[in-house]
Coordinates of C-alpha atoms in Angstrom, one line a residue:
M1 CA 88.8 58.9 60.4
V2 CA 89.0 56.6 57.7
V3 CA 88.5 53.2 59.5
E4 CA 89.4 49.9 57.3
V5 CA 86.5 47.6 57.8
L6 CA 86.8 43.8 57.3
M7 CA 83.4 42.6 57.7
H8 CA 82.1 39.9 55.0
Q9 CA 79.0 40.9 53.2
L10 CA 77.8 43.6 56.1
P11 CA 76.1 46.5 54.4
L12 CA 77.8 50.2 55.3
G13 CA 75.9 53.3 55.7
I14 CA 77.6 56.6 54.9
S15 CA 76.1 59.8 55.6
S16 CA 76.3 63.1 53.7
T17 CA 79.8 63.8 56.0
G18 CA 81.1 60.6 54.6
Q19 CA 81.1 58.9 57.9
R20 CA 80.3 55.2 58.0
Y21 CA 77.9 53.2 60.0
L22 CA 77.0 49.6 60.4
Y23 CA 74.0 47.8 59.3
C24 CA 72.5 44.4 60.4
S25 CA 69.8 42.3 59.4
K26 CA 66.3 43.1 61.4
G27 CA 65.5 40.3 63.5
G28 CA 68.3 38.5 61.6
D29 CA 70.5 35.8 63.2
F30 CA 73.8 35.0 62.0
K31 CA 74.6 31.6 60.9
A32 CA 78.1 32.2 59.7
Q33 CA 81.0 31.9 62.1
Y34 CA 82.7 35.2 62.1
Q35 CA 85.8 36.3 63.0
Y36 CA 87.2 39.0 65.6
Y37 CA 85.9 42.7 63.9
A38 CA 87.8 45.7 65.3
F39 CA 85.9 49.5 64.5
K40 CA 87.1 52.6 65.5
F41 CA 84.8 56.0 63.9
K42 CA 82.8 58.6 65.1
A43 CA 78.6 57.8 65.3
K44 CA 76.4 60.3 64.8
N45 CA 72.2 60.9 64.6
C46 CA 71.6 60.1 60.8
S47 CA 68.2 59.9 59.4
T48 CA 69.4 57.4 56.3
N49 CA 68.1 53.9 56.1
V50 CA 68.5 51.1 54.1
K51 CA 65.7 48.9 53.6
G52 CA 65.6 45.8 55.3
F53 CA 68.4 47.0 57.4
Q54 CA 68.3 48.8 61.0
R55 CA 71.1 51.5 61.9
V56 CA 72.9 50.7 65.3
S57 CA 74.4 53.9 66.8
V58 CA 77.2 53.1 68.9
V59 CA 80.2 54.4 70.7
S60 CA 83.6 55.5 69.1
K61 CA 85.0 51.8 69.7
F62 CA 83.7 49.0 69.5
V63 CA 83.8 45.1 69.1
V64 CA 81.7 43.0 66.7
T65 CA 81.8 39.3 68.1
H66 CA 81.2 35.8 65.8
N67 CA 78.0 33.3 66.0
F68 CA 75.8 36.3 68.1
R69 CA 72.4 36.8 68.1
K70 CA 69.2 39.8 68.1
I71 CA 71.9 42.1 67.4
A72 CA 69.2 45.2 66.8
S73 CA 67.9 44.2 70.4
V74 CA 71.0 46.2 71.8
G75 CA 71.5 49.2 69.4
S76 CA 69.0 52.0 70.6
N77 CA 69.7 51.3 74.5
L78 CA 73.6 51.7 73.8
A79 CA 73.1 55.2 71.9
H80 CA 73.2 57.1 74.5
E81 CA 75.7 55.9 76.3
K82 CA 78.9 58.0 75.5
E83 CA 82.6 56.5 76.3
Q84 CA 81.0 53.3 77.2
P85 CA 82.4 49.9 75.6
F86 CA 80.0 48.3 72.8
L87 CA 79.2 45.0 73.4
I88 CA 77.1 43.0 70.9
P89 CA 76.5 40.0 73.1
R90 CA 74.9 36.6 73.0
E91 CA 72.2 37.3 76.1
R92 CA 71.5 40.9 77.6
E93 CA 72.3 40.3 80.7
Q94 CA 76.0 40.0 80.1
V95 CA 76.0 43.3 78.9
N96 CA 74.7 44.6 82.1
E97 CA 76.7 42.3 84.0
S98 CA 79.9 43.5 82.5
L99 CA 79.7 47.3 82.5
P100 CA 80.4 48.2 86.5
E101 CA 83.6 46.1 86.9
E102 CA 84.9 47.5 83.2
K103 CA 84.7 51.2 84.2
V104 CA 88.0 50.8 86.7
A105 CA 89.8 49.8 83.1
S106 CA 90.4 52.4 80.2
Q107 CA 87.5 54.2 78.7
G108 CA 88.7 52.6 75.5
D109 CA 89.2 49.5 76.5
S110 CA 86.6 47.0 74.3
V111 CA 85.8 43.7 74.8
L112 CA 86.3 40.5 73.4
R113 CA 84.5 37.4 73.1
D114 CA 84.1 33.3 71.8
G115 CA 86.4 33.7 69.1
E116 CA 89.2 33.9 67.2
C117 CA 91.3 36.8 65.4
D118 CA 91.2 36.5 61.6
Q119 CA 94.6 36.2 60.4
S120 CA 94.5 39.4 58.1
S121 CA 94.5 41.9 61.4
R122 CA 96.9 42.5 63.1
V123 CA 95.7 41.7 66.4
A124 CA 95.9 38.1 65.5
K125 CA 99.3 37.7 65.3
R126 CA 99.4 37.3 69.0
A127 CA 95.8 35.5 68.9
V128 CA 95.6 32.6 71.8
N129 CA 92.4 30.4 71.9
L130 CA 90.9 31.6 75.7
V131 CA 87.4 29.6 75.6
G132 CA 85.2 31.1 78.2
N133 CA 87.2 34.4 78.8
R134 CA 86.9 37.5 77.8
L135 CA 89.9 39.9 76.5
L136 CA 90.0 43.4 76.6
Y137 CA 90.8 45.7 74.0
L138 CA 93.5 48.0 75.4
E139 CA 94.1 52.0 74.7
E140 CA 96.5 52.0 77.1
R141 CA 99.7 50.7 76.9
N142 CA 101.6 51.3 79.3
E143 CA 102.6 48.7 81.3
E144 CA 103.0 50.0 84.7
L145 CA 100.0 52.0 84.4
L146 CA 98.1 48.9 83.4
S147 CA 100.0 46.7 86.5
R148 CA 98.7 49.8 89.0
R149 CA 95.2 48.9 87.4
I150 CA 95.5 45.8 88.4
L151 CA 96.5 46.2 91.5
K152 CA 93.6 48.5 92.2
L153 CA 91.2 45.6 91.1
C154 CA 92.8 42.9 93.7
R155 CA 92.3 44.9 96.5
L156 CA 88.7 45.5 95.5
N157 CA 88.1 41.6 94.8
K158 CA 87.3 42.3 91.1
V159 CA 89.1 38.9 90.4
R160 CA 87.3 38.5 87.4
S161 CA 88.1 42.4 86.0
A162 CA 91.8 41.8 87.5
L163 CA 92.0 38.4 85.5
E164 CA 90.6 39.6 82.6
L165 CA 93.2 42.7 82.7
Y166 CA 96.0 40.9 83.2
R167 CA 95.3 38.2 80.0
S168 CA 94.6 40.7 78.1
M169 CA 98.3 42.8 78.9
E170 CA 99.6 39.1 78.0
F171 CA 97.7 39.0 74.7
L172 CA 99.2 41.9 73.4
G173 CA 102.6 41.0 74.1
L174 CA 102.8 43.8 77.3
Q175 CA 104.1 42.1 81.0
P176 CA 102.6 42.9 84.0
N177 CA 105.2 43.8 86.6
F178 CA 105.9 41.3 89.4
H179 CA 103.9 43.1 92.3
A180 CA 100.6 43.1 89.6
C181 CA 101.0 38.8 89.1
N182 CA 101.2 38.4 92.7
S183 CA 98.5 40.6 93.3
V184 CA 96.5 38.6 90.9
V185 CA 97.8 35.1 92.1
S186 CA 96.9 36.0 95.3
C187 CA 93.4 37.1 94.1
L188 CA 92.5 33.8 92.8
L189 CA 94.0 32.3 95.5
R190 CA 91.5 34.2 98.2
N191 CA 88.8 33.0 95.9
D192 CA 89.7 29.3 96.1
M193 CA 90.6 29.7 92.0
I194 CA 93.9 27.4 92.4
D195 CA 94.0 26.5 89.0
D196 CA 93.9 30.0 87.3
A197 CA 96.3 30.7 90.4
L198 CA 99.0 27.9 89.2
R199 CA 98.8 28.8 85.5
I200 CA 99.5 32.4 85.8
F201 CA 102.3 31.0 88.1
Y202 CA 103.9 29.2 85.7
S203 CA 103.7 31.9 83.0
M204 CA 105.7 33.7 85.5
K205 CA 108.2 31.0 85.9
A206 CA 108.7 30.9 82.1
R207 CA 109.0 34.5 82.0
G208 CA 111.3 34.4 85.7
L209 CA 108.8 36.8 87.1
T210 CA 108.3 34.3 90.5
T211 CA 109.7 35.7 93.4
G212 CA 110.0 34.3 97.1
H213 CA 107.0 35.5 97.7
T214 CA 105.1 33.7 95.0
C215 CA 106.3 30.5 95.7
S216 CA 105.0 30.5 99.4
L217 CA 101.5 31.7 98.2
I218 CA 101.4 28.6 95.7
L219 CA 102.9 26.7 98.1
K220 CA 100.5 27.6 100.7
A221 CA 97.7 26.9 98.3
V222 CA 98.4 23.8 97.2
A223 CA 98.9 22.1 100.7
E224 CA 95.4 23.1 101.6
A225 CA 93.9 22.3 98.6
R226 CA 95.3 19.2 97.6
G227 CA 97.6 18.0 100.6
C228 CA 100.8 18.2 102.0
H229 CA 102.7 15.7 99.6
A230 CA 101.7 17.5 96.6
A231 CA 102.8 20.6 97.8
L232 CA 106.4 19.1 99.0
S233 CA 106.7 17.5 95.7
M234 CA 106.2 20.9 94.0
F235 CA 108.3 22.2 96.6
E236 CA 111.2 19.7 95.3
E237 CA 110.2 20.4 91.9
L238 CA 110.7 24.2 92.1
E239 CA 114.1 23.5 94.2
R240 CA 115.7 21.9 91.3
D241 CA 115.0 24.7 88.9
E242 CA 118.8 26.5 89.7
V243 CA 116.5 29.7 88.5
V244 CA 113.6 29.4 91.1
N245 CA 116.0 28.2 93.9
L246 CA 118.4 31.8 94.0
L247 CA 114.6 33.4 94.7
F248 CA 113.9 30.7 97.9
D249 CA 114.2 32.9 100.8
A250 CA 113.4 32.1 104.1
V251 CA 110.0 32.6 104.0
V252 CA 109.6 29.9 101.4
Y253 CA 110.5 27.3 103.6
N254 CA 109.2 28.7 106.6
T255 CA 105.7 28.1 104.1
M256 CA 106.4 24.7 103.8
I257 CA 107.5 23.9 107.6
S258 CA 104.2 25.5 108.5
V259 CA 102.7 22.8 106.0
F260 CA 104.1 19.7 108.3
S261 CA 103.9 21.7 111.1
K262 CA 99.9 21.1 111.3
A263 CA 100.5 18.0 109.9
N264 CA 102.6 17.6 113.4
D265 CA 104.8 15.6 110.7
W266 CA 108.2 16.2 112.3
I267 CA 110.4 14.2 110.2
K268 CA 109.3 16.0 107.2
T269 CA 109.4 19.4 109.0
E270 CA 113.5 18.5 110.0
N271 CA 114.0 17.5 106.3
I272 CA 112.9 21.1 105.7
W273 CA 115.1 22.6 108.4
R274 CA 117.8 20.5 107.1
R275 CA 117.4 22.1 103.3
L276 CA 117.5 25.6 104.5
Q277 CA 121.0 24.8 106.4
D278 CA 122.4 23.3 103.3
N279 CA 121.0 26.5 101.1
G280 CA 123.1 28.3 103.2
H281 CA 119.6 30.7 104.5
S282 CA 119.6 31.3 108.1
G283 CA 116.3 31.3 110.1
T284 CA 113.8 34.0 111.1
V285 CA 112.3 34.1 114.6
V286 CA 109.1 32.4 112.9
T287 CA 111.7 29.3 111.6
Y288 CA 112.4 28.6 114.7
R289 CA 109.3 29.4 116.2
L290 CA 107.7 26.8 114.5
L291 CA 110.4 24.2 114.7
V292 CA 110.5 24.5 118.8
C293 CA 106.5 24.3 118.6
T294 CA 106.5 21.6 116.5
F295 CA 109.2 19.3 117.9
V296 CA 107.8 19.6 121.4
R297 CA 104.3 19.2 120.7
C298 CA 105.4 16.2 119.2
G299 CA 108.0 14.7 121.9
Q300 CA 111.2 15.6 119.9
N301 CA 112.6 17.8 122.5
E302 CA 116.4 16.7 121.6
L303 CA 115.0 18.7 118.4
A304 CA 113.4 21.4 120.2
L305 CA 116.3 22.2 122.0
D306 CA 119.0 22.1 119.3
A307 CA 116.5 24.4 117.2
Y308 CA 116.4 26.9 120.1
H309 CA 120.5 27.2 120.7
E310 CA 121.0 27.5 117.2
M311 CA 118.1 30.5 117.4
V312 CA 120.3 31.7 120.5
R313 CA 124.1 31.6 118.7
N314 CA 122.1 33.3 115.2
G315 CA 121.2 36.2 117.6
L316 CA 117.9 35.9 117.5
T317 CA 115.3 36.9 120.3
P318 CA 113.4 34.1 121.4
C319 CA 109.5 35.0 121.8
E320 CA 107.2 34.1 124.5
D321 CA 106.1 30.2 122.9
V322 CA 109.4 29.0 122.2
M323 CA 111.0 30.1 125.8
Q324 CA 107.4 28.3 127.3
A325 CA 107.8 25.6 124.8
I326 CA 111.7 25.3 125.9
I327 CA 110.8 25.0 129.4
G328 CA 108.2 22.0 129.1
A329 CA 111.0 20.0 126.9
C330 CA 113.9 20.9 129.6
V331 CA 111.9 19.7 132.1
K332 CA 110.6 16.2 130.1
E333 CA 115.0 15.6 129.9
G334 CA 115.7 16.5 133.1
K335 CA 117.6 19.6 132.3
W336 CA 116.1 22.1 135.3
D337 CA 118.9 24.6 135.2
L338 CA 118.4 25.0 131.9
A339 CA 114.6 25.4 131.9
L340 CA 115.0 27.7 135.5
N341 CA 117.4 29.8 132.9
V342 CA 115.1 30.1 130.3
F343 CA 112.4 30.8 133.0
Q344 CA 114.6 33.5 134.2
N345 CA 115.7 35.1 131.0
M346 CA 111.7 35.6 130.4
L347 CA 111.0 37.2 133.9
N348 CA 113.7 39.9 132.5
C349 CA 112.1 40.3 129.0
G350 CA 109.1 41.1 130.6
L351 CA 107.6 38.5 129.6
K352 CA 105.0 36.5 131.9
P353 CA 105.4 32.8 131.9
N354 CA 101.9 30.9 131.9
L355 CA 100.7 28.4 134.7
I356 CA 101.5 26.0 132.7
A357 CA 105.1 26.9 132.5
C358 CA 105.3 27.4 136.2
N359 CA 104.2 24.0 137.3
A360 CA 106.4 22.4 134.9
L361 CA 109.7 24.5 136.2
I362 CA 108.5 23.6 139.8
N363 CA 107.6 19.7 139.2
S364 CA 111.4 19.9 137.4
L365 CA 113.0 21.5 140.2
G366 CA 111.2 19.0 143.2
K367 CA 112.2 15.8 141.3
A368 CA 115.7 17.4 141.2
G369 CA 115.6 18.0 145.0
K370 CA 115.6 21.7 144.7
L371 CA 113.3 22.5 146.9
N372 CA 113.9 25.9 147.9
L373 CA 113.9 26.9 144.5
A374 CA 110.9 25.1 143.9
F375 CA 108.9 27.4 146.8
K376 CA 110.5 30.4 145.1
V377 CA 109.3 29.8 141.4
F378 CA 105.9 29.0 144.0
D379 CA 106.1 32.2 144.9
I380 CA 107.0 34.1 141.7
L381 CA 103.7 32.0 140.2
K382 CA 101.5 33.9 143.0
S383 CA 103.0 37.4 142.3
L384 CA 102.1 36.9 138.6
G385 CA 98.4 36.4 139.2
H386 CA 98.0 32.8 138.9
A387 CA 96.4 30.9 141.0
P388 CA 97.8 27.6 141.8
D389 CA 95.8 24.5 140.7
A390 CA 96.0 20.9 141.5
Y391 CA 99.3 20.3 139.2
T392 CA 100.9 23.2 141.5
W393 CA 100.0 21.4 144.6
N394 CA 101.0 18.1 143.7
A395 CA 104.2 19.5 142.6
L396 CA 105.1 20.7 145.6
L397 CA 104.1 17.6 147.6
G398 CA 106.3 15.7 145.4
A399 CA 109.5 18.1 146.1
L400 CA 108.7 18.0 150.2
N401 CA 108.4 13.7 149.2
R402 CA 111.4 13.7 147.5
V403 CA 113.7 15.5 150.3
N404 CA 111.6 13.4 153.0
R405 CA 109.6 16.0 154.5
H406 CA 107.1 13.8 154.6
A407 CA 105.4 15.8 157.4
D408 CA 105.3 18.4 155.9
A409 CA 103.6 17.6 152.7
I410 CA 101.1 15.8 154.9
H411 CA 100.5 19.6 156.5
L412 CA 100.5 21.5 153.5
F413 CA 97.7 18.9 152.2
E414 CA 95.8 19.8 155.3
S415 CA 96.3 23.5 154.5
I416 CA 95.1 22.8 150.9
R417 CA 91.9 21.0 152.0
K418 CA 91.0 23.4 154.3
E419 CA 91.8 26.4 151.8
Q420 CA 90.9 24.9 148.2
S421 CA 89.3 21.9 148.2
S422 CA 88.1 22.3 145.0
A423 CA 92.0 22.0 143.7
L424 CA 92.2 18.4 145.3
S425 CA 92.9 16.0 142.4
L426 CA 93.4 12.1 142.3
Q427 CA 97.0 12.5 141.8
V428 CA 97.0 14.8 144.9
Y429 CA 95.4 12.2 146.7
L430 CA 97.8 9.9 145.7
T431 CA 100.8 11.8 146.6
V432 CA 99.5 12.3 150.1
L433 CA 99.0 9.0 150.5
M434 CA 102.7 8.1 149.7
S435 CA 104.0 10.8 153.0
Y436 CA 101.1 8.7 154.7
Q437 CA 102.6 5.5 153.7
K438 CA 106.3 6.5 153.9
L439 CA 105.7 7.0 157.7
G440 CA 103.5 4.3 158.0
L441 CA 100.3 6.5 159.0
W442 CA 98.0 3.9 158.1
D443 CA 94.6 4.8 159.9
R444 CA 94.5 8.4 158.5
A445 CA 95.9 6.8 154.6
L446 CA 92.5 4.2 155.2
Q447 CA 90.6 7.1 156.5
L448 CA 91.8 9.3 153.0
L449 CA 90.9 6.1 151.1
W450 CA 87.3 5.9 152.3
Q451 CA 87.1 9.7 151.6
M452 CA 88.3 9.2 148.2
E453 CA 85.9 6.1 147.4
A454 CA 83.0 8.7 149.1
S455 CA 83.7 11.4 146.3
E456 CA 83.5 8.9 144.0
L457 CA 86.4 9.5 142.3
P458 CA 87.7 6.9 139.7
L459 CA 89.9 4.7 141.5
T460 CA 92.6 2.0 140.5
S461 CA 94.6 -0.4 142.3
A462 CA 96.6 2.3 143.4
P463 CA 95.4 3.9 146.0
Y464 CA 94.6 0.1 147.6
N465 CA 98.1 -0.3 147.1
L466 CA 99.4 2.8 149.1
V467 CA 97.1 1.6 152.0
I468 CA 98.2 -1.6 151.9
G469 CA 102.5 -0.7 151.9
A470 CA 101.4 1.8 155.0
C471 CA 100.0 -1.6 156.7
E472 CA 103.0 -2.9 155.8
V473 CA 105.5 -0.2 157.3
A474 CA 103.4 -0.1 160.7
R475 CA 103.2 -4.1 160.3
Q476 CA 99.2 -4.2 160.2
P477 CA 98.9 -7.5 158.3
T478 CA 95.1 -8.2 159.4
V479 CA 94.0 -4.9 158.1
A480 CA 96.0 -5.3 155.0
L481 CA 94.0 -8.4 154.6
Q482 CA 90.7 -6.6 155.1
I483 CA 91.6 -3.5 152.8
Y484 CA 92.6 -6.5 150.2
D485 CA 89.3 -7.7 150.6
H486 CA 87.2 -5.1 150.0
M487 CA 89.5 -4.0 147.1
V488 CA 88.1 -7.5 145.7
H489 CA 84.4 -6.7 146.5
Q490 CA 84.8 -2.9 144.8
K491 CA 86.0 -5.1 142.0
C492 CA 89.1 -3.3 141.3
C493 CA 91.6 -6.2 140.2
P494 CA 94.9 -6.3 142.4
D495 CA 98.6 -5.7 140.2
I496 CA 101.8 -7.0 141.5
F497 CA 102.4 -4.0 143.9
T498 CA 99.4 -5.1 145.7
L499 CA 100.2 -8.7 145.6
L500 CA 103.6 -8.2 146.8
S501 CA 103.0 -5.9 149.3
L502 CA 100.1 -8.1 150.9
I503 CA 102.5 -11.4 150.7
R504 CA 105.7 -9.0 152.6
T505 CA 102.9 -7.6 155.4
C506 CA 101.9 -11.3 156.0
I507 CA 105.1 -13.0 156.2
W508 CA 106.1 -10.0 158.6
G509 CA 103.2 -10.7 160.8
S510 CA 103.7 -14.7 160.4
L511 CA 100.6 -15.1 158.7
W512 CA 101.5 -18.6 157.0
D513 CA 98.8 -19.6 155.7
E514 CA 97.1 -16.4 154.5
V515 CA 100.9 -16.5 152.4
K516 CA 99.9 -20.1 150.8
D517 CA 96.2 -18.8 150.2
I518 CA 97.3 -15.8 148.4
L519 CA 100.0 -17.8 146.3
N520 CA 96.6 -20.7 145.8
K521 CA 94.3 -18.2 144.4
N522 CA 96.4 -16.4 142.2
P523 CA 98.2 -17.4 138.7
P524 CA 101.5 -18.8 139.4
K525 CA 104.3 -16.2 138.8
G526 CA 107.8 -16.1 139.6
Y527 CA 107.9 -12.9 141.5
L528 CA 105.4 -14.1 143.8
Y529 CA 107.0 -17.4 144.9
N530 CA 110.5 -15.3 144.6
A531 CA 109.2 -13.0 146.9
S532 CA 107.6 -15.4 149.5
V533 CA 110.7 -17.9 149.4
Q534 CA 112.8 -15.2 150.4
G535 CA 110.6 -13.4 153.3
L536 CA 110.0 -17.0 154.7
F537 CA 114.2 -17.6 154.8
L538 CA 114.9 -14.4 156.4
R539 CA 111.6 -15.1 159.0
G540 CA 113.0 -18.3 159.9
N541 CA 110.2 -20.7 158.5
I542 CA 112.8 -22.6 156.5
D543 CA 110.5 -26.1 155.7
L544 CA 107.8 -23.8 154.3
A545 CA 110.2 -21.8 151.9
M546 CA 111.4 -24.9 151.2
E547 CA 108.2 -26.3 150.3
L548 CA 107.5 -23.0 148.0
Y549 CA 110.7 -23.7 146.1
F550 CA 109.8 -27.3 145.1
K551 CA 106.5 -26.1 144.2
M552 CA 108.1 -23.5 142.2
K553 CA 110.2 -25.6 140.6
E554 CA 107.2 -27.7 140.0
F555 CA 106.1 -24.8 137.7
D556 CA 108.6 -24.4 136.2
L557 CA 109.1 -20.9 137.2
Y558 CA 112.4 -18.8 137.2
A559 CA 114.2 -18.7 141.0
D560 CA 116.3 -15.6 141.0
G561 CA 119.8 -15.3 142.3
K562 CA 118.6 -14.5 145.5
T563 CA 116.3 -17.5 146.2
R564 CA 118.6 -19.9 145.2
A565 CA 121.9 -18.3 147.3
L566 CA 118.9 -18.7 150.2
V567 CA 118.2 -22.2 149.4
L568 CA 121.8 -23.2 149.0
Q569 CA 122.4 -21.4 152.4
N570 CA 119.6 -23.6 153.9
L571 CA 120.5 -26.8 152.1
P572 CA 121.2 -29.6 155.6
K573 CA 124.8 -30.7 155.5
G574 CA 125.7 -33.4 153.1
S575 CA 122.2 -33.1 150.9
R576 CA 123.1 -33.0 146.9
R577 CA 123.5 -29.5 145.5
W578 CA 120.0 -28.6 143.8
G579 CA 118.8 -25.8 141.4

């Protein structure tokens, strides 16, 4: 086989049969900057030697690189490796490292490294400056076959070999198919090589090989590596490109929605959703699942309901997560009928609503006064295998209180305390205290308050207020004052509800001095004086009421309409008009 040799001043040996051999200086160090040279010839053992040189027996295809060192050290070792790529490297370890992966490529492939092709070479016409990267000399030119090799390398996660083969194809003007390109991009991203992936992506974009899947891969990787804003900027850049924009599908929009969903940025999530609609795309089940869950998590229940209704209009079946999120959104918006409908649809589809969804629905039905429906859902909850917790019991107690069945609420509480005392929480105690308050059962309310203190629950002013309220209903001002003193002793700060209930209790118990004492010990507030003046007028203590009214004016406190009306009604005849 006749081969053109393009080396400067390198001696060649010719055997008796006319075959050519390459010789290099023993221990020589080539200081000149050589360019790439490709050789293709058969190597055979030959006794011919040239003085001062050592013959390098090689395989049938190889490349000599420039700026190499210690060429003679690799010749004898490679002489027995037939049909393998031959490489003269700077360091021996690089040879051993490259051999295993390169077996996947063509047996005739050769390696190029660190240089520029000679301008007189045919390969050099398409040369690029690849610093630190290697190219393969490809004997195979079938693009489809090479693309399949890239796919195989990527599946094996041999990212270096896949990238070398991809770049070698580009170098020779061969075009991998879009499956191979996407596979290389995905492989690079798996190995955190986002810069290389971006270079390939923009190369694909320039050649019109990008797909919606490519865009989705890149946008997700950019968001993870550089943040949501970088991903949004890239998305907007691609969206402005008319060619790429035509390739956008629901998956690309889903990717961006997912990016902002993870950041709980519902504003940008909605913005991407509107863009999807404006560009004429229809959302998928994944689209609406992301939208509903994001909006509910961010408290945007109206948007969540809008997304749900659009999903149903498009003929898509909501998944379990969407239905449970919608039940929660309906409960917060007071739409118990829609929540019940979604709950029933879940059961009809064979889905199992979780305990949170059941509790939310019971609570919503209870607030709407739908007691029978609330207990029906409670029965379904137990049939689904869920164990009622504190939220369940509190919702049922609240439902009974809503329809003024306070005695039934107390009876249910007693059964809970006997059978499932671990389910009792502070909120459950507060709910049953409301039942005691409504019925004026101050003694049982007080007993429960001591139990709450003994259980070391973190008490606020709320339970004390309810017990004082029970004393107010039962006309027990002395007990109410004792509870108030105990509350202060416990270093629990009374609030507006505590003081108002206490003042009303004392007024109805005709404890006038205690009323004045409460007002004097607390900062002057308009609501306290208004309540005191009104109560005193209604109880017939006009003198004290007028006294407090004048004191109220001294403090420059605002007298509401009811207070002013009562003052005018009780003015002596002939007196000038006040206030």
